[in-house]
Amino acid sequence: MSDLIISTPYGLYCEPADIFLDPWQSVPKAIITHAHSDHARRGCGSYLCHHHAKPLLKARLGDINVQSVEYNEKIIINGVTISLHPAGHIPGSAQIRIEYQGKVWVFSGDYKLHHDGISTNFELTPCHVFISESTFGLPFFQWPPPDQVFQEIQRWWMKNKSEGVSSILFAYSLGKAQRLLAHLQISDSPVFVHGAVHTMNEACKAAGIKLPETLRVSEVYDNRLFKGALVIAPSSANGTPWLRRFGPYRTAIVSGWMALRGARRWQAADRGFVLSDHADWNALNAVVKGTGAGKVFVTHGYTETFSRWLCENGIPAAVLHSQYTGEQTTETETAEES
Amino acid sequence: MKQFAELFERLDQTNKTLEKIQLIADYLQQACDEDKLWAIALFTGRKPPRIAHTTLMRQWAARCAGLPVWLVEETWHTVGDLGETLAGIIPDTSENNRNQGTLHEMIHQIVTIQSLKDDSEKERKVTAIWKSLSRKERLVFNKLCAGSLRLGVSQGLLVKAIHHAFQIPEEVISRRIMGQWDPFTTTFKELILQPGENDNIAKPYPFYLAYPLEEETDIKNNLSGWLIEFKWDGIRAQIIQRKKELFIWSRGEELVTDRYPELHFLKDVLPDGTVLDGELLAWKENKPLSFQLLQKRIGRKTLTRSLLSEIPVIFMAYDITEWQGLDIRNKPLSERKEILYGLVSSVHSPALLYSPVMNAETWDQVLHFKSLCKGNGSEGLMLKKTNSPYETGRKKGNWWKWKLDPFTIDAVLIYAQYGHGRRAGLLTDYTFAVWNEHQLVPVAKAYSGLTNEEITELDKWIKKHTIEKFGPVRSVEPFHVFELAFEGIQQSTRHKSGVALRFPRISRWRKDKTVREANTLQDLKALLQTTGQI
């Protein structure tokens, strides 16, 4: 039997259902795992995603033809059974399960195991073939407990605040920014957000996710209000004139890449906090094993290294070409806010 | 170990000198004496013996983490730093972080392990330590084991931190930590706290620094009252011989005695109580070598024989501030010069030279002396009043420096990048190019020289005329021409153009010129030939 999901110049493709998964070119029908720009692109005829992803997709892609479903809800197309299962990556993120003629394939999209307070928890989905990401697929990447990281961020912010210095956190505008808002104790201090983060906050609220109130930086006319405050912005704002209004400030990047000392220095931030919405080395291994898959494809990240490691451990694995990027050291999609 | 690992992490997280000083001072105040001593030892580049070859360390870490060696090596290639890689691949469990050993205890363990004959015994011990440490402690431990701990703290900064922590004068600390000492045989009290009778013998005088020449009329009218010297392009330094000890201080107030062994003979030939002011120069065949070559000597802690013969250093003396144990800074310059001349003549060594003094009767003669500078490798003239005392710090009036006019070229702006500090948010770091046939090749980066109005105007223009962005760098349409001034030109293998300009800055915005009128690479190469600074 030929492969149920293959890599084409347009994207990952399921032939019997004639549908693309997270395509990187315009196609008639697309199923989307989540709303990050490397997985959800413009120009497709119709989109299918989870209910929570729908407002996020619309916020990112504009007025698109999009249908949404619940997790575990079965859709049958040409005898192919398709369902979405929580991936725990960001709100509305899903793994795509495809069953056809007794064979089950699962495409993970991006995923993590930690509960993040805003996304539905990852759900292990047994399958014959598992298509996994490997953004952090090296044994060096082993995340510290997120609660410990949130405490470190809180302490950093409070110390800056006591010195009258603003704290600028650079984080992905979709997912990471809301995760920070959900975990930091912000009851008695206002938190300001960059326009890109604001847009995503609103979209998350439309998806029914509860977030604390924040103020948009561009709506503040008195820069003194920023004194000692917390500001959340995409990393593309680092080193731009946008930062000028904050007076004395310290910057920190919140990313899995901050596990690398060199990455923080290269990006010239004062601090780096190791927090990722992707599975670390141990989680990748646990999930791959847990699915019981007899064959694994790796789409992005350290694909060659991770698949060689899996093969040596008795799990046949290969690289499946894709154009996904996973977590990047800077977020490239955010428009500059004037 | 926990506290030292914390210090290491926090030093790594800041670029601010004051914060670093505070962090080190805090550490030194709270650590036990043995840890204080070892921290100072590590900051001054001393290290415990290396436990094992890094190949073995990789194999041990692979086994400890249950990974194949190839995967550890792949990971290392991504992470870039071996100590960091090995610290990161070993799983952190609740077992970790229970090691309460302090820094010096850890070092003594390393010494014990190093002395073991059997590699498998070494592996067993190292693995046990890895499993008892947290990730950030493992990083420091690995770097200690491999002898690769670099803390990014200069000697001057460390001296300030020790001063801050224990209120001992900085020159005393410099002298104590610079000398020969071994953390295995000395104690913190002996090294730092116990006052010695010779504490002050290393103390330098503040340098007298000259301003650029502003007004030549006074000098023209009274040429006989002025001495003329060449202005040497080396490292300003003070050489002190007191009580049969020798100290060489650079202008950065760093004790650099160890770095210039060719001058150590002065300890025996200079009389007690002598302090000379002058310039350290890389020198061969009666001429200074380029500053670029001298720089190779500045950074090196270990001096190989080939480096010493390739780039020998001499001291070009031009003043004497202490003689026979007396401070003679208030004697007139002419008298000091006489003493200096007598001293240098009696030493009679090719490594201690007397900077020639010239007298001019006419201004034309002064201009003639200036015309000699290019040929003898100096960067201009010094004009000093014959009766001037040796003053403190940068003062106007008695000494002037008169540098050669800089070289200039017209170059095209091709890249711009955001500036730092005061100029953050504005595109103020520029890259300029000259023509090589029909292509523009970058030759210099320059940051300064424009007025604030010009910077703002250019910033706006760049934002509108950006062709491409590569990370922080924008390429712009080749349109604007700038006159760049620079001090010299050198051959360079690091720059695509093959040449490097020394100290380039913008001298004028040539709005009157079009890009086609900019200089060519051939022009620069011709200049390289004529100035001969290769």
GROMACS .gro file of N, CA and C in nm, chain A residues 137-143 159 239-241 244 249-250 257 259-262 264-265 269-272 281 302 304-306 308-309 312 336, chain B residues 8 10 12-14 16 19 66-68 70-71 74-75 78-79 81 84-85 88-92 135 139 143 418 424-426 463 469 474:
model
  204
  137GLY      N    1   1.493   1.854   1.870
  137GLY     CA    2   1.527   1.712   1.872
  137GLY      C    3   1.673   1.680   1.893
  138LEU      N    4   1.733   1.741   1.994
  138LEU     CA    5   1.869   1.706   2.035
  138LEU      C    6   1.867   1.687   2.187
  139PRO      N    7   1.947   1.594   2.238
  139PRO     CA    8   1.941   1.566   2.383
  139PRO      C    9   1.979   1.685   2.470
  140PHE      N   10   2.038   1.788   2.409
  140PHE     CA   11   2.073   1.907   2.486
  140PHE      C   12   1.949   1.980   2.537
  141PHE      N   13   1.839   1.967   2.461
  141PHE     CA   14   1.718   2.043   2.495
  141PHE      C   15   1.632   1.964   2.592
  142GLN      N   16   1.645   1.997   2.720
  142GLN     CA   17   1.566   1.934   2.825
  142GLN      C   18   1.513   2.048   2.912
  143TRP      N   19   1.385   2.074   2.898
  143TRP     CA   20   1.329   2.196   2.960
  143TRP      C   21   1.327   2.190   3.112
  159LYS      N   22   1.220   4.275   4.050
  159LYS     CA   23   1.346   4.344   4.079
  159LYS      C   24   1.357   4.468   3.991
  239GLY      N   25   1.545   4.589   1.937
  239GLY     CA   26   1.638   4.673   1.861
  239GLY      C   27   1.572   4.770   1.766
  240THR      N   28   1.442   4.796   1.782
  240THR     CA   29   1.375   4.891   1.693
  240THR      C   30   1.338   5.019   1.770
  241PRO      N   31   1.302   5.124   1.696
  241PRO     CA   32   1.266   5.251   1.762
  241PRO      C   33   1.144   5.237   1.853
  244ARG      N   34   1.191   5.289   2.219
  244ARG     CA   35   1.242   5.415   2.272
  244ARG      C   36   1.154   5.475   2.381
  249TYR      N   37   1.499   5.044   3.059
  249TYR     CA   38   1.433   4.912   3.052
  249TYR      C   39   1.536   4.802   3.044
  250ARG      N   40   1.493   4.681   3.079
  250ARG     CA   41   1.574   4.562   3.054
  250ARG      C   42   1.493   4.470   2.964
  257TRP      N   43   1.511   2.841   2.271
  257TRP     CA   44   1.649   2.863   2.225
  257TRP      C   45   1.735   2.927   2.332
  259ALA      N   46   1.804   2.818   2.598
  259ALA     CA   47   1.886   2.717   2.664
  259ALA      C   48   2.031   2.729   2.615
  260LEU      N   49   2.048   2.786   2.497
  260LEU     CA   50   2.182   2.804   2.441
  260LEU      C   51   2.236   2.940   2.485
  261ARG      N   52   2.349   2.940   2.555
  261ARG     CA   53   2.403   3.069   2.601
  261ARG      C   54   2.434   3.162   2.484
  262GLY      N   55   2.483   3.102   2.375
  262GLY     CA   56   2.521   3.182   2.260
  262GLY      C   57   2.403   3.254   2.196
  264ARG      N   58   2.135   3.384   2.333
  264ARG     CA   59   2.095   3.506   2.402
  264ARG      C   60   2.194   3.618   2.373
  265ARG      N   61   2.322   3.583   2.380
  265ARG     CA   62   2.423   3.686   2.353
  265ARG      C   63   2.409   3.740   2.213
  269ALA      N   64   1.998   4.039   2.432
  269ALA     CA   65   1.898   4.069   2.534
  269ALA      C   66   1.966   4.055   2.669
  270ASP      N   67   1.908   4.121   2.771
  270ASP     CA   68   1.970   4.115   2.902
  270ASP      C   69   1.954   3.978   2.966
  271ARG      N   70   1.840   3.916   2.945
  271ARG     CA   71   1.816   3.785   3.003
  271ARG      C   72   1.753   3.692   2.901
  272GLY      N   73   1.767   3.563   2.923
  272GLY     CA   74   1.698   3.464   2.842
  272GLY      C   75   1.624   3.370   2.935
  281TRP      N   76   1.355   1.710   2.413
  281TRP     CA   77   1.410   1.580   2.374
  281TRP      C   78   1.334   1.464   2.440
  302TYR      N   79   1.570   1.910   1.390
  302TYR     CA   80   1.692   1.831   1.368
  302TYR      C   81   1.653   1.695   1.309
  304GLU      N   82   1.741   1.490   1.051
  304GLU     CA   83   1.832   1.379   1.022
  304GLU      C   84   1.882   1.313   1.151
  305THR      N   85   1.923   1.398   1.244
  305THR     CA   86   1.977   1.345   1.370
  305THR      C   87   1.871   1.266   1.445
  306PHE      N   88   1.751   1.324   1.454
  306PHE     CA   89   1.646   1.259   1.532
  306PHE      C   90   1.603   1.127   1.466
  308ARG      N   91   1.783   0.934   1.271
  308ARG     CA   92   1.891   0.834   1.287
  308ARG      C   93   1.885   0.773   1.428
  309TRP      N   94   1.863   0.859   1.526
  309TRP     CA   95   1.852   0.813   1.666
  309TRP      C   96   1.736   0.714   1.682
  312GLU      N   97   1.821   0.377   1.523
  312GLU     CA   98   1.912   0.299   1.607
  312GLU      C   99   1.840   0.240   1.727
  336GLU      N  100   0.559   4.584   1.176
  336GLU     CA  101   0.606   4.687   1.270
  336GLU      C  102   0.488   4.773   1.312
  346PHE      N  103   2.901   3.280   3.792
  346PHE     CA  104   2.936   3.259   3.651
  346PHE      C  105   2.816   3.293   3.563
  348ARG      N  106   2.557   3.483   3.628
  348ARG     CA  107   2.518   3.624   3.630
  348ARG      C  108   2.620   3.713   3.559
  350ASP      N  109   2.774   3.618   3.303
  350ASP     CA  110   2.744   3.589   3.163
  350ASP      C  111   2.623   3.669   3.114
  351GLN      N  112   2.540   3.710   3.209
  351GLN     CA  113   2.415   3.777   3.171
  351GLN      C  114   2.426   3.929   3.167
  352THR      N  115   2.541   3.984   3.198
  352THR     CA  116   2.547   4.129   3.196
  352THR      C  117   2.671   4.178   3.121
  354LYS      N  118   2.743   4.504   3.176
  354LYS     CA  119   2.768   4.630   3.246
  354LYS      C  120   2.880   4.613   3.348
  357GLU      N  121   2.797   4.641   3.721
  357GLU     CA  122   2.726   4.524   3.772
  357GLU      C  123   2.823   4.408   3.795
  404GLY      N  124   2.328   0.787   2.851
  404GLY     CA  125   2.269   0.678   2.774
  404GLY      C  126   2.252   0.714   2.627
  405LEU      N  127   2.350   0.783   2.571
  405LEU     CA  128   2.341   0.826   2.431
  405LEU      C  129   2.461   0.774   2.353
  406PRO      N  130   2.444   0.754   2.222
  406PRO     CA  131   2.561   0.719   2.141
  406PRO      C  132   2.656   0.838   2.127
  408TRP      N  133   2.813   0.950   1.871
  408TRP     CA  134   2.788   1.035   1.752
  408TRP      C  135   2.683   1.141   1.782
  409LEU      N  136   2.583   1.106   1.863
  409LEU     CA  137   2.476   1.201   1.892
  409LEU      C  138   2.528   1.313   1.983
  412GLU      N  139   2.716   1.536   1.741
  412GLU     CA  140   2.621   1.616   1.662
  412GLU      C  141   2.568   1.733   1.746
  413THR      N  142   2.531   1.700   1.869
  413THR     CA  143   2.475   1.802   1.957
  413THR      C  144   2.578   1.910   1.986
  416THR      N  145   2.604   2.165   1.723
  416THR     CA  146   2.498   2.266   1.724
  416THR      C  147   2.517   2.364   1.839
  417VAL      N  148   2.550   2.312   1.956
  417VAL     CA  149   2.562   2.397   2.073
  417VAL      C  150   2.689   2.482   2.067
  419ASP      N  151   2.969   2.470   2.228
  419ASP     CA  152   3.058   2.473   2.344
  419ASP      C  153   3.052   2.336   2.411
  422GLU      N  154   2.927   2.315   2.780
  422GLU     CA  155   2.783   2.342   2.784
  422GLU      C  156   2.705   2.221   2.733
  423THR      N  157   2.754   2.160   2.625
  423THR     CA  158   2.686   2.042   2.569
  423THR      C  159   2.679   1.929   2.671
  426GLY      N  160   2.444   1.984   2.939
  426GLY     CA  161   2.303   1.985   2.899
  426GLY      C  162   2.245   1.849   2.867
  427ILE      N  163   2.327   1.754   2.825
  427ILE     CA  164   2.269   1.626   2.783
  427ILE      C  165   2.245   1.532   2.900
  428ILE      N  166   2.307   1.561   3.013
  428ILE     CA  167   2.287   1.472   3.129
  428ILE      C  168   2.156   1.510   3.197
  429PRO      N  169   2.067   1.412   3.213
  429PRO     CA  170   1.933   1.446   3.263
  429PRO      C  171   1.938   1.507   3.403
  430ASP      N  172   1.855   1.606   3.424
  430ASP     CA  173   1.839   1.666   3.556
  430ASP      C  174   1.729   1.591   3.629
  473ARG      N  175   2.234   2.158   3.645
  473ARG     CA  176   2.283   2.185   3.510
  473ARG      C  177   2.386   2.298   3.508
  477LEU      N  178   2.799   2.288   3.419
  477LEU     CA  179   2.866   2.369   3.318
  477LEU      C  180   3.000   2.419   3.372
  481LYS      N  181   3.390   2.298   3.266
  481LYS     CA  182   3.489   2.394   3.220
  481LYS      C  183   3.614   2.390   3.308
  756TYR      N  184   2.115   4.937   1.290
  756TYR     CA  185   2.079   5.019   1.405
  756TYR      C  186   2.197   5.042   1.496
  762ALA      N  187   2.051   5.411   1.969
  762ALA     CA  188   1.965   5.296   1.947
  762ALA      C  189   1.837   5.341   1.878
  763GLY      N  190   1.789   5.263   1.784
  763GLY     CA  191   1.665   5.300   1.716
  763GLY      C  192   1.688   5.382   1.592
  764LEU      N  193   1.808   5.432   1.575
  764LEU     CA  194   1.840   5.504   1.452
  764LEU      C  195   1.940   5.421   1.374
  801LYS      N  196   1.542   5.435   0.550
  801LYS     CA  197   1.419   5.358   0.569
  801LYS      C  198   1.334   5.355   0.442
  807LYS      N  199   1.661   4.333   0.371
  807LYS     CA  200   1.703   4.325   0.511
  807LYS      C  201   1.763   4.188   0.535
  812ARG      N  202   2.046   4.640   0.677
  812ARG     CA  203   1.969   4.674   0.557
  812ARG      C  204   2.065   4.711   0.446
   0.00000   0.00000   0.00000
